[in-house]
mmCIF file of C-alpha atoms in Angstrom:
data_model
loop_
_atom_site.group_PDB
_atom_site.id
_atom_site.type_symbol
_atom_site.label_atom_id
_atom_site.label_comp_id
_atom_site.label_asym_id
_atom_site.label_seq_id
_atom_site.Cartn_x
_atom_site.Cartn_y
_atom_site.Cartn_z
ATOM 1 C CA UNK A 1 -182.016 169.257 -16.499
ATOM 2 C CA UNK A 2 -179.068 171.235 -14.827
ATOM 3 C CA UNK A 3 -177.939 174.164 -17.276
ATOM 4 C CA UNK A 4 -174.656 174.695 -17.598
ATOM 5 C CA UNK A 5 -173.889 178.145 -18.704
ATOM 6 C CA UNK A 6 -171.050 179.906 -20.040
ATOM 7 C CA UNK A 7 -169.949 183.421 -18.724
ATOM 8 C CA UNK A 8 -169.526 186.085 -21.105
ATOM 9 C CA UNK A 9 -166.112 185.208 -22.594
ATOM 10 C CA UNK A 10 -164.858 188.751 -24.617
ATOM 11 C CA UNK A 11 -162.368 188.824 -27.300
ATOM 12 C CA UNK A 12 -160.234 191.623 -27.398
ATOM 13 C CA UNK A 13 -158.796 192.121 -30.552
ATOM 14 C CA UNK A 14 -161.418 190.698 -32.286
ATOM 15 C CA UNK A 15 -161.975 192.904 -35.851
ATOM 16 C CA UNK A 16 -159.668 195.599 -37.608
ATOM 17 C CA UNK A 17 -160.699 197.898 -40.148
ATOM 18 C CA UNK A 18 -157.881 198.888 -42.291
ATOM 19 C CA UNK A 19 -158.288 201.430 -45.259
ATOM 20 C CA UNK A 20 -160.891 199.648 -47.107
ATOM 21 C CA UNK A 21 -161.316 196.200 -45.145
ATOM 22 C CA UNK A 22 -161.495 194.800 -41.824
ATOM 23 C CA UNK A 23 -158.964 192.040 -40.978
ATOM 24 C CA UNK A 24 -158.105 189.942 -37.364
ATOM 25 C CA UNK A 25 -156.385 192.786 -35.468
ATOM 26 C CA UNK A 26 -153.827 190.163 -34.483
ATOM 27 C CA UNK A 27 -153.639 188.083 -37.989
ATOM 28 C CA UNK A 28 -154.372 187.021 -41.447
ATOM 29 C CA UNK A 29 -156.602 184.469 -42.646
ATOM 30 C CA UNK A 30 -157.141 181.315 -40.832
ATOM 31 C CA UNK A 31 -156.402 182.513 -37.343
ATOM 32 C CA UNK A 32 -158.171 180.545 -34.850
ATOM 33 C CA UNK A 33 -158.863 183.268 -31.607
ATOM 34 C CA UNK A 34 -159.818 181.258 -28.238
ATOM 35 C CA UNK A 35 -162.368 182.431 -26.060
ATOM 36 C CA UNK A 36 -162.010 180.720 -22.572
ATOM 37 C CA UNK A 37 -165.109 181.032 -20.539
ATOM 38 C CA UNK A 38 -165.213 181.547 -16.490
ATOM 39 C CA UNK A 39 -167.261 180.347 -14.246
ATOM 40 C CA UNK A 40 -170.340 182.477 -13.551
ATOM 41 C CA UNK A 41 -172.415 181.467 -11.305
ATOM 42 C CA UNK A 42 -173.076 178.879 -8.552
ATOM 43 C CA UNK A 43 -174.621 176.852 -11.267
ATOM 44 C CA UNK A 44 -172.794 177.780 -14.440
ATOM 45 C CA UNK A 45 -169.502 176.322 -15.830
ATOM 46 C CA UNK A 46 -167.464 177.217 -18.868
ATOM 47 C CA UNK A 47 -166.685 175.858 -21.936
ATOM 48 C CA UNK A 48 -164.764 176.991 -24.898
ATOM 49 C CA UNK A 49 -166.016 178.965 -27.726
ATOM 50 C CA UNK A 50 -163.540 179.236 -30.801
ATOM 51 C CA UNK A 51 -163.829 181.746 -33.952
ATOM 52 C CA UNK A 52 -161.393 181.939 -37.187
ATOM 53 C CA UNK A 53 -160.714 184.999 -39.155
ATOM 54 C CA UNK A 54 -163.150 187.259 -41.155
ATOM 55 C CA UNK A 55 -161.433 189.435 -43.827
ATOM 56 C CA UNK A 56 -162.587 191.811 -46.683
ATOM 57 C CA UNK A 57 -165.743 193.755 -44.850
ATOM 58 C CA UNK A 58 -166.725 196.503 -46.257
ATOM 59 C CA UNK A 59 -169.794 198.743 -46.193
ATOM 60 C CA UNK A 60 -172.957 196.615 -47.219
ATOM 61 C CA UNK A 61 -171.095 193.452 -47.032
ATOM 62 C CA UNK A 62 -171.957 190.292 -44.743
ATOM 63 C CA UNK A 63 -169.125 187.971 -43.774
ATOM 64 C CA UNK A 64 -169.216 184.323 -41.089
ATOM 65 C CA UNK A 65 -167.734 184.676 -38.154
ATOM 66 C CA UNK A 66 -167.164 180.958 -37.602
ATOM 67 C CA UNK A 67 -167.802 179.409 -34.374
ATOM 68 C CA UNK A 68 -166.917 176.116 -32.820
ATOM 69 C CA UNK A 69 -167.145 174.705 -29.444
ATOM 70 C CA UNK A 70 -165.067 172.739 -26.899
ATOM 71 C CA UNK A 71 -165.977 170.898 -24.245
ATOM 72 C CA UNK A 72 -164.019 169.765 -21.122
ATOM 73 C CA UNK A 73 -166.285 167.481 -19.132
ATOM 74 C CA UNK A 74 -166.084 163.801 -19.138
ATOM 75 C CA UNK A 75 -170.405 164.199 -20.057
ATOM 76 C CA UNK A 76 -171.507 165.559 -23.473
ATOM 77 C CA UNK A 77 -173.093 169.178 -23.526
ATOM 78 C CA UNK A 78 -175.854 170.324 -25.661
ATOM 79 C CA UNK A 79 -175.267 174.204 -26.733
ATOM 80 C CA UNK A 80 -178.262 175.599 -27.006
ATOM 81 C CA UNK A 81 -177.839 179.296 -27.985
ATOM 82 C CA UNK A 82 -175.130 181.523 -29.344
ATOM 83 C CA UNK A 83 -175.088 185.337 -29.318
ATOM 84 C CA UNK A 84 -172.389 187.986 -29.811
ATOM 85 C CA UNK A 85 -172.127 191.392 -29.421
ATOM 86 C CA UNK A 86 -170.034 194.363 -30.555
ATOM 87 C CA UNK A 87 -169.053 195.842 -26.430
ATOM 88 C CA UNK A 88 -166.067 198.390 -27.619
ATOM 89 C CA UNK A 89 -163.995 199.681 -30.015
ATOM 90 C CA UNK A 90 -159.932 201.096 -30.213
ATOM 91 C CA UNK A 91 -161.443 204.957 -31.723
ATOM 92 C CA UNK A 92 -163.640 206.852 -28.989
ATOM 93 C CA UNK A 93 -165.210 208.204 -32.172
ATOM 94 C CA UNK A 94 -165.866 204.844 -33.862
ATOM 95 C CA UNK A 95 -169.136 203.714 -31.499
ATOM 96 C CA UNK A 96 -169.785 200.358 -30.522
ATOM 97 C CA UNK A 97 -173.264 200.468 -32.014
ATOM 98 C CA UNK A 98 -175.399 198.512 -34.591
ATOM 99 C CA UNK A 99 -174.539 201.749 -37.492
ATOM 100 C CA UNK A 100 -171.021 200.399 -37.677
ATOM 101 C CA UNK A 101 -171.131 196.671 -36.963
ATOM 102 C CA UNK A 102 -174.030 194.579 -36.253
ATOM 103 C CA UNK A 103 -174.245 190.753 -35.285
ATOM 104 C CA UNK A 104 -177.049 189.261 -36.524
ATOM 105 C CA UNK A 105 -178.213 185.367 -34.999
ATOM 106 C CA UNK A 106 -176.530 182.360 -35.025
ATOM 107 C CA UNK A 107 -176.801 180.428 -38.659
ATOM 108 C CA UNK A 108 -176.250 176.646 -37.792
ATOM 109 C CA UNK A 109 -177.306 173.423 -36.038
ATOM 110 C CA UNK A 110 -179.027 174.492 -32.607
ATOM 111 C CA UNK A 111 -179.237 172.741 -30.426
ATOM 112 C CA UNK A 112 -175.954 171.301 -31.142
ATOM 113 C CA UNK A 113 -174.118 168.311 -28.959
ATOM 114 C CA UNK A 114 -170.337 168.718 -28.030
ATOM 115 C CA UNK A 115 -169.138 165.237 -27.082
ATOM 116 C CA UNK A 116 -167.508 164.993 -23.911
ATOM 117 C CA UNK A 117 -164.020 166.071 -23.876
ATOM 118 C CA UNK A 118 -164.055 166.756 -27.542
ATOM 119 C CA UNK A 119 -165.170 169.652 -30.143
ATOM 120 C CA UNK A 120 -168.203 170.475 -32.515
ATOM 121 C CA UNK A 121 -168.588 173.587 -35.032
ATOM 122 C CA UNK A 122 -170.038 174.760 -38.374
ATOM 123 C CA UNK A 123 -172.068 177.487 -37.399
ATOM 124 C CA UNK A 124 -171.630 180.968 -37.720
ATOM 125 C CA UNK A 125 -172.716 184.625 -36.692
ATOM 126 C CA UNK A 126 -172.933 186.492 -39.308
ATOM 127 C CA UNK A 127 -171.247 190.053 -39.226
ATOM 128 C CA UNK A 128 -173.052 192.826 -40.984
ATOM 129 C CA UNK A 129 -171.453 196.290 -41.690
ATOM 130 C CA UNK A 130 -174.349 198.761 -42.732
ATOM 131 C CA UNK A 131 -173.585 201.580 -45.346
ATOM 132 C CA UNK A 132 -174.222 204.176 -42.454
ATOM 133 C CA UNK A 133 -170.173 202.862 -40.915
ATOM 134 C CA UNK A 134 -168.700 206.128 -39.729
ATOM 135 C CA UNK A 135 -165.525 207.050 -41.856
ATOM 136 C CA UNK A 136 -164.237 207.274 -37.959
ATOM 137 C CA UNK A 137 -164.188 203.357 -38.165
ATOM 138 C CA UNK A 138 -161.174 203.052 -40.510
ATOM 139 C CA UNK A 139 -158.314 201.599 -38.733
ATOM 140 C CA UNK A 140 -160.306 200.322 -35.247
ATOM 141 C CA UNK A 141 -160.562 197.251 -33.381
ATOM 142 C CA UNK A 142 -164.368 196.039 -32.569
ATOM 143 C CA UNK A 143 -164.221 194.231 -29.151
ATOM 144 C CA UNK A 144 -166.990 191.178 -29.697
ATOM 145 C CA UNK A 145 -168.183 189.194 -26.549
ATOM 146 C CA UNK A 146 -169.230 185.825 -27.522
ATOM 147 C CA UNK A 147 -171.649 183.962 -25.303
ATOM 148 C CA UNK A 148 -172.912 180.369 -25.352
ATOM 149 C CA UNK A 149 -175.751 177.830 -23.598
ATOM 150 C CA UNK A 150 -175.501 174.922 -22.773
ATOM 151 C CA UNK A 151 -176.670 172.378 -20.772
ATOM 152 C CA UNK A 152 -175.400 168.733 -20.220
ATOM 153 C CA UNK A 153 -176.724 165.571 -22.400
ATOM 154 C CA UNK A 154 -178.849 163.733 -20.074
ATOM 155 C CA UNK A 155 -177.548 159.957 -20.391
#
């Protein structure tokens, strides 16, 4: 079986914290973001990973990133993992690190099959912000890279 992979595909103004709460950096509730993968290597090929809003975080509290999945071949795919991972944030105090945002594994169907030129979803990744956030964190944007595997559907 060929894999077909999916470069890392970053969001960049994935999570806000405001005052008391984080919120899309770029929205309210509901907001789909895109995440357009590239090819990454000789045998890799991209697909689409999509997330909607998460709202209300707060120390101690767990929220769903929801993640779906898009596929542009004419052959079905078969996602077989799905990670993400906190890579920056807008405060140079605010640290990219698992004390102020951690996200944990992939809660959902796995493997899951994307039909060919069409869409699949209903997992998640949860998001996790400990009790130990820095106070530094109010007001910053988390940068989250979301990547995906997946290989195609053997006919």
């Amino acid at each position: 079986m060929r894999a077909w992979r999916i470069a890392s595909a970053a969001a960049t103004a994935v999570l806000g914290v405001t005052g008391i709460g984080l919120v899309w950096a770029f929205g309210g509730d509901e907001q789909t973001m895109e995440l357009t993968a590239t090819r990454g290597t000789a045998t890799g090929y991209g697909f689409q990973i999509d997330a909607t809003s998460v709202t209300g975080m707060y120390p101690g509290a767990v929220k769903k990133l929801k993640v779906g999945f898009r596929n542009p071949y004419d052959f079905p795919l078969q996602v077989t993992g799905m990670t993400g991972q906190v890579v920056s944030t807008s405060k140079k105090a605010c640290r990219p690190s698992a004390a102020n945002l951690v996200i944990q594994s992939y809660s959902g169907t796995m493997p899951l099959t994307v039909p060919a030129d069409g869409r699949a979803g209903g997992g998640h990744l949860p998001l996790f912000m400990p009790n130990s956030v820095a106070n530094d964190c109010q007001g910053v944007t988390f940068t989250i890279r979301l990547r995906g595997e997946a290989t195609k559907v053997k006919r």
